[in-house]
Short mmCIF file of C-alpha atoms in Angstrom, two decimals:
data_model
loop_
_atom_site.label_atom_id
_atom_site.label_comp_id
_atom_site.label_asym_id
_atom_site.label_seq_id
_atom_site.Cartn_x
_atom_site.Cartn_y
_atom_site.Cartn_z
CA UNK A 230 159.70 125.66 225.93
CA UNK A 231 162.17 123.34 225.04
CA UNK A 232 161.87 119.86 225.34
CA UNK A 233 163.86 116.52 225.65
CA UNK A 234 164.79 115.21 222.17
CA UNK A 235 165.20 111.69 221.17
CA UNK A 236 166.84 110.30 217.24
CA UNK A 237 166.05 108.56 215.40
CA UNK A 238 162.13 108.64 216.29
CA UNK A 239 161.83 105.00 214.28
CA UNK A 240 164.11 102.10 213.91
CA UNK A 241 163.99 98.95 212.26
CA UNK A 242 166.82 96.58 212.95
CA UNK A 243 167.01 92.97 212.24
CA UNK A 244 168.39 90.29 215.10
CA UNK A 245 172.04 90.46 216.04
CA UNK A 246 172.07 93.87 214.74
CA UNK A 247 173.50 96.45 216.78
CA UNK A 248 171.32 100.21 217.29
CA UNK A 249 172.19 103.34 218.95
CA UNK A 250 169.15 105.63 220.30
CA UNK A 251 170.27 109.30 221.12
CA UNK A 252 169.21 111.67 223.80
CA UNK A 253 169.64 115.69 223.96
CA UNK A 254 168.23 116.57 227.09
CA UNK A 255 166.43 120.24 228.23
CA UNK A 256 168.98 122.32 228.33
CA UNK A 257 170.54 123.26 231.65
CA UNK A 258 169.25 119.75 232.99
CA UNK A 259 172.18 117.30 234.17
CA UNK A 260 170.28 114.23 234.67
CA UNK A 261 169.56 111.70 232.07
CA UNK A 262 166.99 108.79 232.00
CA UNK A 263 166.54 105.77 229.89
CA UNK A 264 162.96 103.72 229.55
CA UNK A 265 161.88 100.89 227.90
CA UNK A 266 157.94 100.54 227.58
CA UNK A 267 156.90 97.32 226.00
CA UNK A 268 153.52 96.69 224.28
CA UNK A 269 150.64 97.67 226.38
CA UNK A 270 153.20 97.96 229.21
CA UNK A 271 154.52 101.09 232.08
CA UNK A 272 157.91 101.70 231.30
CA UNK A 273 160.69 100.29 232.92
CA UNK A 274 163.82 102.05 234.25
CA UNK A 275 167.08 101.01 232.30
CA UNK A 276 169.66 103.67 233.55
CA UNK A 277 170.78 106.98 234.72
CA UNK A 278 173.31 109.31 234.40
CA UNK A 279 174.14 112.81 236.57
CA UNK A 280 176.84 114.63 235.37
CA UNK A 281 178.56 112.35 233.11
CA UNK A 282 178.60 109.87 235.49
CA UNK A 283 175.87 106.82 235.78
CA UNK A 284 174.19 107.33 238.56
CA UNK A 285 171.70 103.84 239.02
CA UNK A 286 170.75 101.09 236.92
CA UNK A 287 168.11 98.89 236.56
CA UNK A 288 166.63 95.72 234.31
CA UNK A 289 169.31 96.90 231.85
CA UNK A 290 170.50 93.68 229.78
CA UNK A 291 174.15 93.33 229.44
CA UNK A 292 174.17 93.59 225.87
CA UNK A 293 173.13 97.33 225.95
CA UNK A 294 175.46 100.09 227.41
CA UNK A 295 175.16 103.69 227.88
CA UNK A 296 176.70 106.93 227.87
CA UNK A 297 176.45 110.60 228.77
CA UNK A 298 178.64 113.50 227.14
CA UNK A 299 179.83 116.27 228.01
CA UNK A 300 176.96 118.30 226.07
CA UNK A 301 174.87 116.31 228.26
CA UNK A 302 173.78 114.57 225.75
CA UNK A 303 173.52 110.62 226.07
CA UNK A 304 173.36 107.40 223.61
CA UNK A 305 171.98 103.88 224.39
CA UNK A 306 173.58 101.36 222.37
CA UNK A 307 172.07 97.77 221.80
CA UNK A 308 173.95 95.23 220.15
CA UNK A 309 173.19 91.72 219.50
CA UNK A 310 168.94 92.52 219.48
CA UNK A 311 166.77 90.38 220.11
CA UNK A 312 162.82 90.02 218.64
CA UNK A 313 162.12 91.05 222.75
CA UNK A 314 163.71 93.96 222.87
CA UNK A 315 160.95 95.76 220.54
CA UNK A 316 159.80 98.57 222.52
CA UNK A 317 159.31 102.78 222.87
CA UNK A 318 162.49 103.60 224.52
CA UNK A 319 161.99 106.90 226.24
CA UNK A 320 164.90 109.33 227.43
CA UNK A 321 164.02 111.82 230.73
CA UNK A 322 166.12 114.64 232.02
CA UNK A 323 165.85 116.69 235.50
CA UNK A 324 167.83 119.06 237.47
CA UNK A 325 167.00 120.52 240.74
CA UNK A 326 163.75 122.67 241.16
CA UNK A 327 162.35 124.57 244.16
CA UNK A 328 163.17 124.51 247.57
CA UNK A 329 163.61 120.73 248.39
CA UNK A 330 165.45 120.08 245.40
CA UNK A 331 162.89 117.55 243.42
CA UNK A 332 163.85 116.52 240.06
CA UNK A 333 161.00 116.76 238.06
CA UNK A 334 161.45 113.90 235.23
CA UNK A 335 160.38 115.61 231.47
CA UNK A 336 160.10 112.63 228.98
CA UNK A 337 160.84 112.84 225.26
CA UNK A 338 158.91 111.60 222.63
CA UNK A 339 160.46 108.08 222.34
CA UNK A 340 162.17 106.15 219.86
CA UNK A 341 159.94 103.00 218.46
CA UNK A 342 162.41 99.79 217.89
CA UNK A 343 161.24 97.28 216.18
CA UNK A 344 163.35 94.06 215.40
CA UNK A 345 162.99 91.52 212.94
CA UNK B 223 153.70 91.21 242.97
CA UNK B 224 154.13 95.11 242.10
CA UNK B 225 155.55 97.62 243.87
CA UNK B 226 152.87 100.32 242.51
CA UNK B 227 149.05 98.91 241.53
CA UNK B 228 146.83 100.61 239.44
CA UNK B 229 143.64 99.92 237.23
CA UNK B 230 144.19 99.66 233.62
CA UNK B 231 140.45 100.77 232.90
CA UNK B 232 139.51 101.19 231.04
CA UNK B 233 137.67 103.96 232.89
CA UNK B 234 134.77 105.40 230.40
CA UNK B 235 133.24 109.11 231.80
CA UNK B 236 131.05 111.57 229.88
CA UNK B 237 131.94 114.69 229.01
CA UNK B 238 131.95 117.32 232.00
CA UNK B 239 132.25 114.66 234.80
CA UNK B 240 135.17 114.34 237.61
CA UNK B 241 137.45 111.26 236.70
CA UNK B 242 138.91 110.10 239.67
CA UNK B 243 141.96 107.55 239.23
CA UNK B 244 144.11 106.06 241.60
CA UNK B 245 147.32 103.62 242.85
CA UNK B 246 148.39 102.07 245.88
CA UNK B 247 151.96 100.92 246.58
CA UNK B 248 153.91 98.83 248.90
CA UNK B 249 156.96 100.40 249.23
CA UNK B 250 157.11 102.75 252.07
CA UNK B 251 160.13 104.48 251.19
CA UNK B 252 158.26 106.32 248.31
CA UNK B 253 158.38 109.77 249.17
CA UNK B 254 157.82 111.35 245.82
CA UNK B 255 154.80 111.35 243.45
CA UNK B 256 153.88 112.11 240.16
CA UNK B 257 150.80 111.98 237.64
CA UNK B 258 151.97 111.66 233.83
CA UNK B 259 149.63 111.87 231.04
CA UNK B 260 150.11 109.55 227.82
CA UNK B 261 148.50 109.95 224.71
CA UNK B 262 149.06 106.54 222.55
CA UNK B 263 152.55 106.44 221.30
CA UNK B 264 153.75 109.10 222.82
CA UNK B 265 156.10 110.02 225.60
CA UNK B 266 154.92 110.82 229.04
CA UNK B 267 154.01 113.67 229.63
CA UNK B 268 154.32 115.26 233.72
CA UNK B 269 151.13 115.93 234.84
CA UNK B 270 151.34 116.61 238.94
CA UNK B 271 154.77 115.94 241.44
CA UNK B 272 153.91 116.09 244.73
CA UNK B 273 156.71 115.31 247.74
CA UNK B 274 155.24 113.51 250.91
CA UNK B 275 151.36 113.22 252.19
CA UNK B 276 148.70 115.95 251.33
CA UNK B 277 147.19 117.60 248.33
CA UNK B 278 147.95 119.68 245.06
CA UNK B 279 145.95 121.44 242.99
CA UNK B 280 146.53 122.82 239.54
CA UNK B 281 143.67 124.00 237.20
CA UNK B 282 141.25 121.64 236.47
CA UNK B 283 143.38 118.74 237.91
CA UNK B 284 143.53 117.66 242.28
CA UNK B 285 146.65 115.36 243.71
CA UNK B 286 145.99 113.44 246.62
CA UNK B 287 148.87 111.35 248.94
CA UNK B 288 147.96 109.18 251.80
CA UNK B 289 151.18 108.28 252.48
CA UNK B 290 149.64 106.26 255.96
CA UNK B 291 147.46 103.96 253.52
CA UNK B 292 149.97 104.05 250.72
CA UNK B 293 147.43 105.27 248.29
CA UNK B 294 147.39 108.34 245.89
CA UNK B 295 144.38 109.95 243.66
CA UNK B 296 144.38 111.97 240.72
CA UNK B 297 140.96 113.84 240.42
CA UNK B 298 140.07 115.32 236.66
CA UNK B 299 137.48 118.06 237.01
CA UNK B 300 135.29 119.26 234.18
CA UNK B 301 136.84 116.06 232.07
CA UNK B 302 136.98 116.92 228.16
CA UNK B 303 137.13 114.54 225.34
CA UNK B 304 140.88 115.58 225.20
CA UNK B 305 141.48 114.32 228.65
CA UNK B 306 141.48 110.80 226.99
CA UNK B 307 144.70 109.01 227.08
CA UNK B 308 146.38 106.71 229.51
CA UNK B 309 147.11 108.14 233.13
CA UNK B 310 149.95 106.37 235.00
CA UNK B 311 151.30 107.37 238.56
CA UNK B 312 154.83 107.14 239.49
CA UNK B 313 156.91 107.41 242.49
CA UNK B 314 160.70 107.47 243.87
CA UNK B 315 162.20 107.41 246.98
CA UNK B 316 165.06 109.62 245.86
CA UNK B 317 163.74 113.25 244.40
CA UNK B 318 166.49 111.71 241.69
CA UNK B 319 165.70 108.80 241.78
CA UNK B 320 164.64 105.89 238.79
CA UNK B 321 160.50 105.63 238.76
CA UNK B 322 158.61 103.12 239.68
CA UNK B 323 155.45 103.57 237.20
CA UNK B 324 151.97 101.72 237.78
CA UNK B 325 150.10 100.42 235.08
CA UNK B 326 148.91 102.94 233.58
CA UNK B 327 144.32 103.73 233.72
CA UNK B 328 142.88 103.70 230.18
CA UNK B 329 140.76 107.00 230.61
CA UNK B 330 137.88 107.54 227.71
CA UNK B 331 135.87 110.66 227.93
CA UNK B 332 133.14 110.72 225.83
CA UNK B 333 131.70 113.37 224.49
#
């Protein structure tokens, strides 16, 4: 089955440099999450997007925004990085499932940032 | 202090045993639960969802809610050296909602 994809997989960046972190979700699913899971850390929610439109944010710093295409697809982009914001940042998607509707979160492999 | 607690471990079982991990959480607006599965530096991977009190069961692995105490379980029957990786619960009060993880339980079976 296919599952959520995330590019690149590794980044190295230095500080003030800006990075974008990409997100193709499961196909058919309309709902995109963004994680950030520091060292030895559970991940923390960043944002959300349903249908193109965010949908709830979080601990999400001001210097990083966030997107969601029309292919469902969605980009974080960091700018001005900062040694802290090393991390796995993890994309989810959901749609609807069975009767009550839950949204099953699938996670994607991650993308490891690591700034200098 | 956290909305979800849980053990980091780490939790250390022989091979064939029944892991049993568990959270407990303060918010009681948490409706929906879920069991992920993370193997080190890797992604999450969804392990159990279950909506409101009561139990689940799916192969080898049992889902508990106690929604009164505020208190899930995760029991691991037959545990296998492959079974070790970090187990972390979440939970939402909207189906759609952003998760609220716990820790995360170190779990090491050995063979």
């Amino acid at each position: 089955a296919a599952g959520v994809i995330q590019s690149p997989r590794h980044l190295i960046k230095e500080k003030r440099e800006t990075a974008t972190l990409k997100c193709y979700p499961i196909p058919r699913h309309d709902t995109v999450y963004w994680y950030q899971q520091g060292p030895g850390q559970d991940p923390q929610f960043l944002i959300s997007f349903y249908e193109k439109m965010q949908s709830d944010k979080g601990s999400i710093p001001d210097r990083f925004s966030a997107q969601q295409f029309s292919d469902y697809h969605s980009e974080l982009n960091m700018s001005s990085l900062e040694l802290g914001d090393s991390a796995l940042y993890f994309c989810a998607s959901s749609r609807p499932t069975g009767p009550s509707g839950t949204y099953e979160q699938y996670f994607g492999p991650g993308t490891r940032l690591t700034v200098t | 202090q956290k909305e979800v607690e849980q053990d980091p471990g780490p939790l250390s079982v022989p091979e064939g045993a029944i892991v049993s991990l568990n959270c407990t959480y303060s918010n009681s607006a948490f409706q929906y639960f879920m069991w992920y599965r993370q193997y080190s530096r890797k992604g999450p991977e969804l392990l159990m969802y279950t909506y409101s009190s009561g139990n689940k069961e799916d192969g080898r692995f049992t889902a508990q809610v106690d929604k009164s105490s505020k208190y899930i379980s995760l029991f691991i029957r037959d545990s296998q050296p492959s079974d070790s990786a970090t187990y972390l619960c979440a939970m939402t009060s909207d189906s759609w909602g952003k998760l609220q993880f716990g820790a995360g339980t170190q779990v090491v079976v050995t063979p």
